[in-house]
Coordinates of C-alpha atoms and ligand atoms in Angstrom, one line a residue:
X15 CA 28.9 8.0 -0.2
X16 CA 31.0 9.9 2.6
X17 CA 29.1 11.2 5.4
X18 CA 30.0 13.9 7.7
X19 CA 27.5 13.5 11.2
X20 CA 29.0 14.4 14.2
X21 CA 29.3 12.5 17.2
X22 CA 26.3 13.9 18.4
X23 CA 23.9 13.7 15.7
X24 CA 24.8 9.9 15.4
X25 CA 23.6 9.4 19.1
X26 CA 19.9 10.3 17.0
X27 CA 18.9 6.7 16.9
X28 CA 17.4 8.0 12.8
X29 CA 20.3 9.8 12.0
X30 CA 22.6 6.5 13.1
X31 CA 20.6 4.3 10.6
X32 CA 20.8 6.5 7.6
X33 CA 24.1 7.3 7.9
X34 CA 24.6 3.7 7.2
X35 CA 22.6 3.4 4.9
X36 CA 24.3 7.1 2.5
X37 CA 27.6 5.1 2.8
X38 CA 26.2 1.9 1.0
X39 CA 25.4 4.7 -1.6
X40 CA 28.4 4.7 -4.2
X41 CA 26.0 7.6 -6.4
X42 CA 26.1 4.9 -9.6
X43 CA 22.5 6.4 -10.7
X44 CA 21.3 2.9 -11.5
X45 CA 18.2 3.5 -9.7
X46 CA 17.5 7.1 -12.0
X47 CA 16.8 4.7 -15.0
X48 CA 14.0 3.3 -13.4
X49 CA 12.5 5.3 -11.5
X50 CA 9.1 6.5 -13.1
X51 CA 9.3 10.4 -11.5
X52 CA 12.4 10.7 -13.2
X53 CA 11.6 9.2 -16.6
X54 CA 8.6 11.8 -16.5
X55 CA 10.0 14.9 -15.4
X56 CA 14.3 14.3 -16.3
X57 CA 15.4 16.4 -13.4
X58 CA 18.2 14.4 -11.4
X59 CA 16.2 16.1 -7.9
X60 CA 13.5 14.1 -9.0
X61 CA 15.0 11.0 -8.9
X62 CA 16.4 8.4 -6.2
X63 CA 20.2 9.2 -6.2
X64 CA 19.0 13.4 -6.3
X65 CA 16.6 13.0 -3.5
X66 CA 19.0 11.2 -1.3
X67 CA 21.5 14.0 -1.6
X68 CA 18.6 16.2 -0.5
X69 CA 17.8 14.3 2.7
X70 CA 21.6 13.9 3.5
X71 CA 22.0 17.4 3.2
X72 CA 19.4 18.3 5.3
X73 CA 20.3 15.8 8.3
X74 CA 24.0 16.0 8.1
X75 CA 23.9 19.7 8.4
X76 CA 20.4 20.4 10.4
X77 CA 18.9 22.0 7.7
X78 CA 15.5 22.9 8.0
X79 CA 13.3 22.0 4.5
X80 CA 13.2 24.4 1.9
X81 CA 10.0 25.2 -0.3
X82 CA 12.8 23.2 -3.0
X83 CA 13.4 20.4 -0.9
X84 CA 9.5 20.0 -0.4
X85 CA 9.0 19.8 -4.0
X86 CA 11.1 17.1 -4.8
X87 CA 10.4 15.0 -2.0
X88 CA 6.7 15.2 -2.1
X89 CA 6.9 14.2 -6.1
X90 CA 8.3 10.4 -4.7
X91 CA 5.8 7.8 -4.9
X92 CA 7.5 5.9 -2.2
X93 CA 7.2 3.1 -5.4
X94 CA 10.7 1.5 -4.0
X95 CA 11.3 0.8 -7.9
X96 CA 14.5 2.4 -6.9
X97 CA 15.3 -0.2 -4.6
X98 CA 14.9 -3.5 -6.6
X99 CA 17.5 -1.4 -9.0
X100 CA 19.9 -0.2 -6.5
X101 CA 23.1 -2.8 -7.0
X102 CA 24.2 -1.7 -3.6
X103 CA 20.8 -2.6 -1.4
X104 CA 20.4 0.9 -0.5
X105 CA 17.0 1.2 1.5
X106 CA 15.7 4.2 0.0
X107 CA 12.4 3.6 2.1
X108 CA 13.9 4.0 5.1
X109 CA 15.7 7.3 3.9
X110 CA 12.5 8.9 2.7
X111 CA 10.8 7.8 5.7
X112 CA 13.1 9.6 7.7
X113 CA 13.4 12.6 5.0
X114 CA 9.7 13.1 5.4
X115 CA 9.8 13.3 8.8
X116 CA 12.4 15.9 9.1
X117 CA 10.2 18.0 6.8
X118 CA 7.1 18.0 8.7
X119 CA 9.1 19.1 12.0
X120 CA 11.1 22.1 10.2
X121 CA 8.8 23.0 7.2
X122 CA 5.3 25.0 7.6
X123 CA 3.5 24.5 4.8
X124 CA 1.4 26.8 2.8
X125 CA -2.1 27.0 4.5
X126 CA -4.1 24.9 1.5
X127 CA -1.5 22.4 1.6
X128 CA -1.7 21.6 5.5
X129 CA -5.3 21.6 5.7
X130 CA -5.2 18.9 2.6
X131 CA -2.9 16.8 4.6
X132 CA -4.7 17.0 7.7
X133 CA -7.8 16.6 6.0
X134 CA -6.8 13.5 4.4
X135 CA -4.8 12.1 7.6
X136 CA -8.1 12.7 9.5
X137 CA -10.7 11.1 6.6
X138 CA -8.6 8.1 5.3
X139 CA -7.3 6.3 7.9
X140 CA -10.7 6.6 9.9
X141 CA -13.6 4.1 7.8
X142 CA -16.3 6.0 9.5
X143 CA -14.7 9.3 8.8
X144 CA -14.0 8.1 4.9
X145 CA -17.8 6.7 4.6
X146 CA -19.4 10.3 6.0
X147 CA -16.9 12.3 3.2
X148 CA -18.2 9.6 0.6
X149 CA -21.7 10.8 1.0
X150 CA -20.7 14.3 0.9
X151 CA -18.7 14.7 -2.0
X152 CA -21.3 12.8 -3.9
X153 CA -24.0 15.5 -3.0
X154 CA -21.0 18.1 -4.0
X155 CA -20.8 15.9 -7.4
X156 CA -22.9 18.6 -9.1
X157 CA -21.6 21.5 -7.4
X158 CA -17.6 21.0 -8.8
X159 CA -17.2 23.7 -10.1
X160 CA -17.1 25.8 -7.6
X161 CA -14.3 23.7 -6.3
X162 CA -10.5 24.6 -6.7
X163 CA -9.2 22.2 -9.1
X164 CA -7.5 19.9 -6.7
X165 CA -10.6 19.5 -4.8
X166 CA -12.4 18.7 -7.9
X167 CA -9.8 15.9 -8.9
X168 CA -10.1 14.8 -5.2
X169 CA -13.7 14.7 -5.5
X170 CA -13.9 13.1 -8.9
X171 CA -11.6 10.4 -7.4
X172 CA -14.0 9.2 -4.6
X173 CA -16.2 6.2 -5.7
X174 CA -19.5 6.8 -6.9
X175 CA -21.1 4.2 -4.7
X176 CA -20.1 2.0 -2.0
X177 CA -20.9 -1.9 -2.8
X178 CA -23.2 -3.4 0.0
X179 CA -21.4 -6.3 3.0
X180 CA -22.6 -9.7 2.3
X181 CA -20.9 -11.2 5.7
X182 CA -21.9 -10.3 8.6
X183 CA -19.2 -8.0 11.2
X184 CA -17.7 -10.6 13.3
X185 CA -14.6 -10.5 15.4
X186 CA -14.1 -14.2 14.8
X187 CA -15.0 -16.1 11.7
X188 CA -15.0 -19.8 12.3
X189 CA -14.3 -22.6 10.2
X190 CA -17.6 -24.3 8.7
X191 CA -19.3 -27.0 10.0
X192 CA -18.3 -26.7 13.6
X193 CA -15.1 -28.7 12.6
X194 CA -10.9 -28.1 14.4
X195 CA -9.4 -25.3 12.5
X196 CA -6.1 -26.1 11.3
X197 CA -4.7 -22.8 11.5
X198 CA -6.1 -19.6 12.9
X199 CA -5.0 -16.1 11.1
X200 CA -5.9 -12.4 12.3
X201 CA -6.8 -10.6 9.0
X202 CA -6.0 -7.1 8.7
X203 CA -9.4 -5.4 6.7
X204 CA -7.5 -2.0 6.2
X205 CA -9.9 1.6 6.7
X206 CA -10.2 2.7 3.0
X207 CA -10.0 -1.2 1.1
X208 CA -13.4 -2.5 3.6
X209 CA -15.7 0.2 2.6
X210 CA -14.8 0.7 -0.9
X211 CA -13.9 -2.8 -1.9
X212 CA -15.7 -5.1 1.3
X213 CA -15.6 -8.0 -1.1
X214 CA -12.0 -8.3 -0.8
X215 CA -12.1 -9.4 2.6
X216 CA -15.0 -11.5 2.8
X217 CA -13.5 -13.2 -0.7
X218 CA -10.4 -14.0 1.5
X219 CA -12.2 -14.5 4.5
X220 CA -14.5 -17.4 2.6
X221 CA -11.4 -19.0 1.0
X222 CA -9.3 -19.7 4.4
X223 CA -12.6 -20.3 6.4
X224 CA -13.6 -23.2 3.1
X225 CA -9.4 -24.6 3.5
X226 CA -10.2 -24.7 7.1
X227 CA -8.6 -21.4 8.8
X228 CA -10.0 -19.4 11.5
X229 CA -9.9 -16.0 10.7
X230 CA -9.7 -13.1 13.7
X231 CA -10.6 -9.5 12.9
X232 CA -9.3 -7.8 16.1
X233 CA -11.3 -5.6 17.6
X234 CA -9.6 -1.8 17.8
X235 CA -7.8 -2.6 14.9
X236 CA -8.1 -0.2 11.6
X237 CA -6.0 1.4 9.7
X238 CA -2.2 -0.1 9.3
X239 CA -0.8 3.1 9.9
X240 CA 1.0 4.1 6.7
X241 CA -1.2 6.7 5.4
X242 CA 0.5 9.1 8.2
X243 CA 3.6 7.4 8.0
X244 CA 3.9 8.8 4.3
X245 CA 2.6 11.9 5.0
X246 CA 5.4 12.2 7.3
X247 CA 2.6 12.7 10.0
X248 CA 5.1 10.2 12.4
X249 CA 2.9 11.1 15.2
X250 CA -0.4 10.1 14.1
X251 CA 1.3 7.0 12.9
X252 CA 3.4 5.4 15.7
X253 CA -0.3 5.7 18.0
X254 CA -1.8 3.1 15.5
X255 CA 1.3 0.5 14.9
X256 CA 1.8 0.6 19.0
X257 CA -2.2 -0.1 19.2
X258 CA -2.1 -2.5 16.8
X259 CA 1.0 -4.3 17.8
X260 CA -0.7 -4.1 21.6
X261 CA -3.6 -5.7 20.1
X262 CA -2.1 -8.5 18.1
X263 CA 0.4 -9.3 20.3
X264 CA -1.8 -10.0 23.0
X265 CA -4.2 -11.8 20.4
X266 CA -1.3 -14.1 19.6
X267 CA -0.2 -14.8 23.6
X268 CA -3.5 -15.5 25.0
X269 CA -5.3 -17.4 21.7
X270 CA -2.6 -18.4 19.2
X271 CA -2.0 -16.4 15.8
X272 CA -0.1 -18.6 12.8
X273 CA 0.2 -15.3 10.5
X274 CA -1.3 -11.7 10.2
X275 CA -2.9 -11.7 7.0
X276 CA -2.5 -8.6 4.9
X277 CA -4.8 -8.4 1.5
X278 CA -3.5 -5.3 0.8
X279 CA 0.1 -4.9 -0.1
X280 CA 1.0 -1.2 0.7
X281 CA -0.2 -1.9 4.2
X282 CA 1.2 -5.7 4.6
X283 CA 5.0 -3.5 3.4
X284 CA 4.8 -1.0 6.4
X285 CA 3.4 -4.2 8.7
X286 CA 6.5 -6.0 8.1
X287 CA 8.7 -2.8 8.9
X288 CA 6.9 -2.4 12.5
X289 CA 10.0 -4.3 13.6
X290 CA 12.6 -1.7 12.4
X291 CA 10.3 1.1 13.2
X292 CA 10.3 0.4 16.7
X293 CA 13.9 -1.3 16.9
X294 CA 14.9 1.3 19.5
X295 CA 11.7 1.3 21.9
X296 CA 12.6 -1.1 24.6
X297 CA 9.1 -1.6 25.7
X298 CA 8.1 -2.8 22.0
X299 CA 11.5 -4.0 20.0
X300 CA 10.2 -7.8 20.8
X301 CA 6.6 -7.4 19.9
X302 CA 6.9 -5.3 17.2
X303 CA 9.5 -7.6 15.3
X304 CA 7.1 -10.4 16.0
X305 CA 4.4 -8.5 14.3
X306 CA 6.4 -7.8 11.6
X307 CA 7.5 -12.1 11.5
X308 CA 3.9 -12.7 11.6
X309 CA 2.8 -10.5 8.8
X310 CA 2.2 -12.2 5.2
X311 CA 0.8 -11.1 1.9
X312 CA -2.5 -13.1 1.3
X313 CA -0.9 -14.6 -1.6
X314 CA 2.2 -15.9 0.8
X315 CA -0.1 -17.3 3.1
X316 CA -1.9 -19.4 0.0
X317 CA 1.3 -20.5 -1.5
X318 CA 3.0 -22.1 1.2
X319 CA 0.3 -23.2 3.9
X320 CA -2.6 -24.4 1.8
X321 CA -3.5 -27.1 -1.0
X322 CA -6.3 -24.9 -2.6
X323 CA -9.1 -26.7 -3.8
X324 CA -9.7 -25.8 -7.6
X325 CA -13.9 -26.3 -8.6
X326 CA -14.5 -26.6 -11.7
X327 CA -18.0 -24.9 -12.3
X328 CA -20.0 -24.2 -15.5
X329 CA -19.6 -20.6 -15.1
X330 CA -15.8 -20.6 -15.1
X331 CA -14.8 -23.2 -17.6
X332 CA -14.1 -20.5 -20.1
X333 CA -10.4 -19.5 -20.4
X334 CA -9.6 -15.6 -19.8
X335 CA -6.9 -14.0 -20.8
X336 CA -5.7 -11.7 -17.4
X337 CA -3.2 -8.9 -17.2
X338 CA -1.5 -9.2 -13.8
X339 CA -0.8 -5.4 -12.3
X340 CA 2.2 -6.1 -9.9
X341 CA 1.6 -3.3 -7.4
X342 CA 4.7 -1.9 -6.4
X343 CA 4.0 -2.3 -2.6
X344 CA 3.9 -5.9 -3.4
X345 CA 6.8 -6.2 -5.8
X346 CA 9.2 -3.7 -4.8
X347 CA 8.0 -3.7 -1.2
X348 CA 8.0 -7.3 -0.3
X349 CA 9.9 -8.4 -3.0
X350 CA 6.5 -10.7 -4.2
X351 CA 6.1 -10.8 -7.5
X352 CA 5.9 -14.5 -9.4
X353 CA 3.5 -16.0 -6.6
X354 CA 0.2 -14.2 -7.1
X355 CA 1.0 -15.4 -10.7
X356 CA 1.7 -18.8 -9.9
X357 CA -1.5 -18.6 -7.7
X358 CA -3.6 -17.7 -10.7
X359 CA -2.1 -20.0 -13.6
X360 CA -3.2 -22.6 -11.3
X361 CA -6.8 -21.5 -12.6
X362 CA -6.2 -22.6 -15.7
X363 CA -6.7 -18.7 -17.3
X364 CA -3.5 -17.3 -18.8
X365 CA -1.8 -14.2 -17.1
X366 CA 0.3 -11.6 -18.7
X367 CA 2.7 -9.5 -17.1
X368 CA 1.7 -5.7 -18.1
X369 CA 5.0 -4.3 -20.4
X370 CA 7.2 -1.5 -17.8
X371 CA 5.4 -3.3 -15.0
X372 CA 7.9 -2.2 -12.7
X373 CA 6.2 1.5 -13.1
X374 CA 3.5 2.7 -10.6
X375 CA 0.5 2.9 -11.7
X376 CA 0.5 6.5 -10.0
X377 CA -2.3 5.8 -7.3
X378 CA 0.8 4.9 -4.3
X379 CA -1.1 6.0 -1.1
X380 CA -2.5 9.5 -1.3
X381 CA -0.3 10.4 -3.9
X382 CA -3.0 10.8 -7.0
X383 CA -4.8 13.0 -4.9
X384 CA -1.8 14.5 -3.7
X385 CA 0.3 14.9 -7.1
X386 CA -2.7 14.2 -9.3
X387 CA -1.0 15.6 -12.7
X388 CA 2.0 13.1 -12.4
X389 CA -0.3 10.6 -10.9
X390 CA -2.8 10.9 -14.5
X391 CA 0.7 10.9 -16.8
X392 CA 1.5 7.2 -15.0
X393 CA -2.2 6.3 -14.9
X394 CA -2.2 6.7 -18.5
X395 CA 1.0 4.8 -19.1
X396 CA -0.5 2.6 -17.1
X397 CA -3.4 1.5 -19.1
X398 CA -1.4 2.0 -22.8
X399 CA 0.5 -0.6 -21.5
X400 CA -2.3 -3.0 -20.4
X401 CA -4.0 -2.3 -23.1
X402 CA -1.3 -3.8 -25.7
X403 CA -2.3 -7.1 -24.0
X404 CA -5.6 -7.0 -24.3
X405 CA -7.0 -8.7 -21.6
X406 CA -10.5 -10.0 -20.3
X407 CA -9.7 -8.6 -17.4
X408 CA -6.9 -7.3 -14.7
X409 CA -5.8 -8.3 -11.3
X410 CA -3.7 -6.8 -8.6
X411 CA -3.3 -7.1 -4.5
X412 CA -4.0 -3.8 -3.8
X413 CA -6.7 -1.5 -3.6
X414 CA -5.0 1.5 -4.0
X415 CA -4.1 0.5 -7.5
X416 CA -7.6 -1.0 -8.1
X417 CA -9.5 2.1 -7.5
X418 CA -6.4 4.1 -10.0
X419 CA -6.4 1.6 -12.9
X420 CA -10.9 1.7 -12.7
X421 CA -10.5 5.4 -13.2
X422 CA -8.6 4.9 -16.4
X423 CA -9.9 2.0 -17.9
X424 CA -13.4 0.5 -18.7
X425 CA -11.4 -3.5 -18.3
X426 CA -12.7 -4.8 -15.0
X427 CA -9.9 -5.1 -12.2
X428 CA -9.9 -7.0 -9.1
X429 CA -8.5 -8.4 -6.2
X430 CA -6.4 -11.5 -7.3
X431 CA -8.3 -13.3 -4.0
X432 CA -11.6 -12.5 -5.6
X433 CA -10.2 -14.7 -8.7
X434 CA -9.1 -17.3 -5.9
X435 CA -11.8 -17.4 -4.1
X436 CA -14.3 -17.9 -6.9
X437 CA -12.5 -20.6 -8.3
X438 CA -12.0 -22.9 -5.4
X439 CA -15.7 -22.5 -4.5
X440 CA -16.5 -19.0 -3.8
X441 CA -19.1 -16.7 -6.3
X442 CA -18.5 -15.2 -9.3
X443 CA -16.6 -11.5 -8.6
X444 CA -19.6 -9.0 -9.1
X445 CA -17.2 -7.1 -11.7
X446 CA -17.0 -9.6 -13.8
X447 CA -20.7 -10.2 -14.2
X448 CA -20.5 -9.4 -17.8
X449 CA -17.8 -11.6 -19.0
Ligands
SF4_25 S1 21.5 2.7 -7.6 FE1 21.8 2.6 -5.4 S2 24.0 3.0 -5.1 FE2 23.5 3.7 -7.2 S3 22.9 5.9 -6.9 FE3 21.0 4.7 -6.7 S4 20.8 4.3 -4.5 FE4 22.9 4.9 -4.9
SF4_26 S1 10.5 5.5 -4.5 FE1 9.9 5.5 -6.7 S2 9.5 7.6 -7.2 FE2 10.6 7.6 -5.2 S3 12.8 7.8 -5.9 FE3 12.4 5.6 -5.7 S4 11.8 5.0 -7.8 FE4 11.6 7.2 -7.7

């Protein structure tokens, strides 16, 4: 794709790195056919190769946002199913990253709009903050209709109850039996996943403490930072990566770090782009790219640093028959897609890829509250398509697509650690009590 920045804009450290990547762009379209906003809605604005034109437009000739603009670009999931398409390794996550930045500095939004963006930077990224809101929208439960309807969908998304910790809050979790750890991990426990889903992390926490990993959960560390970071908020965001790259990287200087563990795959895709995010900060280039080298999915980690330890136990000697949900985070974002599968055959269960897997679910950050009428069109895709397997049960490494999928379906999902952990020791997953 020709591009037309001046000298000047190109000394814009932004505007340098997407100019090169609109001129690995050769406008083929590849990416429209699998893109799921454009499947739904068939308008080429709403698809990869549309929305890039939009963001070049607006950078190469300083265009402020446009209510039109807005539109479109708030309708991408950020799914990056565009990108495991693209023959020409366009990184359209870097582009949109950049595109929703530009908006929030030259657009004002319409009043309802900002204060549901500020609202849900404010709630969701704080696990105190999000914990208070639970309670209240339950006591609002009977009072929706006096709710706009967006509010109502919001509130109707919230869990109806929290599930209770069963390990203790410790900023180091030591191996059992006083013995040498042979590896020592910082685990990132994410803001929304530990209070809505805590038995993710103590699942994961209780299968690398059993195969003899220490696990650290640093102290002043919360949210990943991507939440703002898609809501173009780059602000809000770049305060939590530096803290968290501060914290880890002192973590790993003065104690030893072998990996950052990430259990959640939307937030392990931005932790591994800390490095490009802060490429041009000569205070935190080194650090952040270090970060970014430590960071694995859960699922990495397992594959290639540990001989799991399979139990056979009475109450798991039944086969199941489990449809594997590859989050798009996980398999468009990191490129991880056979692994987790790999992982779970190894149970002895069988696992089915879902058909149009490479679809979002619709749940992609805030985006179902968000964009909640295109988000319930892929949710419902979603479970047709899992439903043609017909499964005991699904699994996925995110909790963003866990709490989706449970809105639309009555099939238990869970964490594929949870599945893991139960089998190399661990208890039975509490949503799967029934089975
Ligand atoms: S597939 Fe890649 S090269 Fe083709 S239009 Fe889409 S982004 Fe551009
Ligand atoms: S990130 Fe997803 S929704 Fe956005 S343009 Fe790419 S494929 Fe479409």
């Amino acid at each position: 794709m020709e591009t037309h920045f001046s000298k000047e804009q190109l000394k814009d450290k932004n505007n340098k790195s997407s100019e090169k990547i609109f001129r690995k762009c050769v406008h083929c379209g590849f990416c429209n056919a699998t893109c799921p906003t454009y499947q739904l809605l068939g308008d080429e604005l709403d698809g990869p190769r549309g929305r890039i034109y939009l963001i070049k437009d607006m950078l190469e000739n300083n265009k402020p946002a446009n209510e039109k603009i807005v539109k479109h670009i708030d309708r991408c999931l950020s799914c990056y199913s565009c990108m495991t398409t693209c023959p020409s390794g366009v990184n359209y996550m870097h582009l949109i990253d950049h595109g929703r930045n530009h908006i929030e500095k030259t657009y004002q939004r319409p009043f309802r709009d900002r204060f549901v963006r500020n609202f849900l930077s404010k709630v969701l990224s704080k696990s105190t903050n999000f914990r208070i809101i639970g309670i209240l929208t339950r006591l609002a439960k009977p009072f929706l209709f006096f709710f706009p309807k967006n509010i109502r969908e919001m509130i109707n998304l919230m869990p109806k109850k929290f599930p209770k910790k069963t390990l203790p809050n410790m900023n180091i979790y030591p191996v059992k039996n006083k013995k040498k750890p042979v590896a020592r991990v910082a685990l990132l426990t994410g803001c929304v996943q530990k209070v809505i889903a805590p038995q993710i992390n103590e699942a994961t926490i209780r299968l690398l403490n059993r195969h003899g990993i220490e696990v650290v959960v640093s102290k002043g560390i919360n949210c990943c930072g991507s939440l703002n970071h898609h809501l173009g908020k780059n602000d809000l965001a770049n305060e939590i990566f530096r803290k968290n790259i501060l914290i880890w990287h002192d973590e790993y200087l003065k104690n030893g770090l072998d990996a950052i563990i990430s259990n959640t795959s939307g937030c392990g895709t931005t932790l591994k782009d800390y490095g490009f995010i802060f490429r041009s900060d000569e205070n935190l280039k080194k650090k952040a790219k270090k970060i970014s080298e430590l960071t694995q999915d859960i699922s990495e980690y397992l594959d290639e640093n540990i001989k799991l330890n399979f139990i056979k136990k009475k109450e798991n000697d039944k086969e199941y028959k489990i449809a594997y949900h590859s989050a798009c985070s996980m398999q468009h974002g990191q490129k991880i897609h056979d692994i987790p599968i790999n992982l779970i055959k190894k149970t002895g269960n069988q696992v089915f890829d879902i058909p149009d897997g490479h679809l979002c679910c619709g749940s992609a950050g805030t985006y179902n509250l968000l964009q909640n009428d295109i988000a319930k069109k892929l949710l419902k895709n979603k479970v047709s398509n899992i439903e043609k397997i017909k499964p005991q049960f699904i699994t996925t490494g995110n909790i963003g697509c866990i709490a989706q999928i449970a809105n639309g379906t009555k099939i238990p999902i869970l964490h594929t650690v949870e599945i893991i952990d139960w089998y190399t020791g661990g208890p039975k997953p509490e949503v799967l009590r029934n089975l």
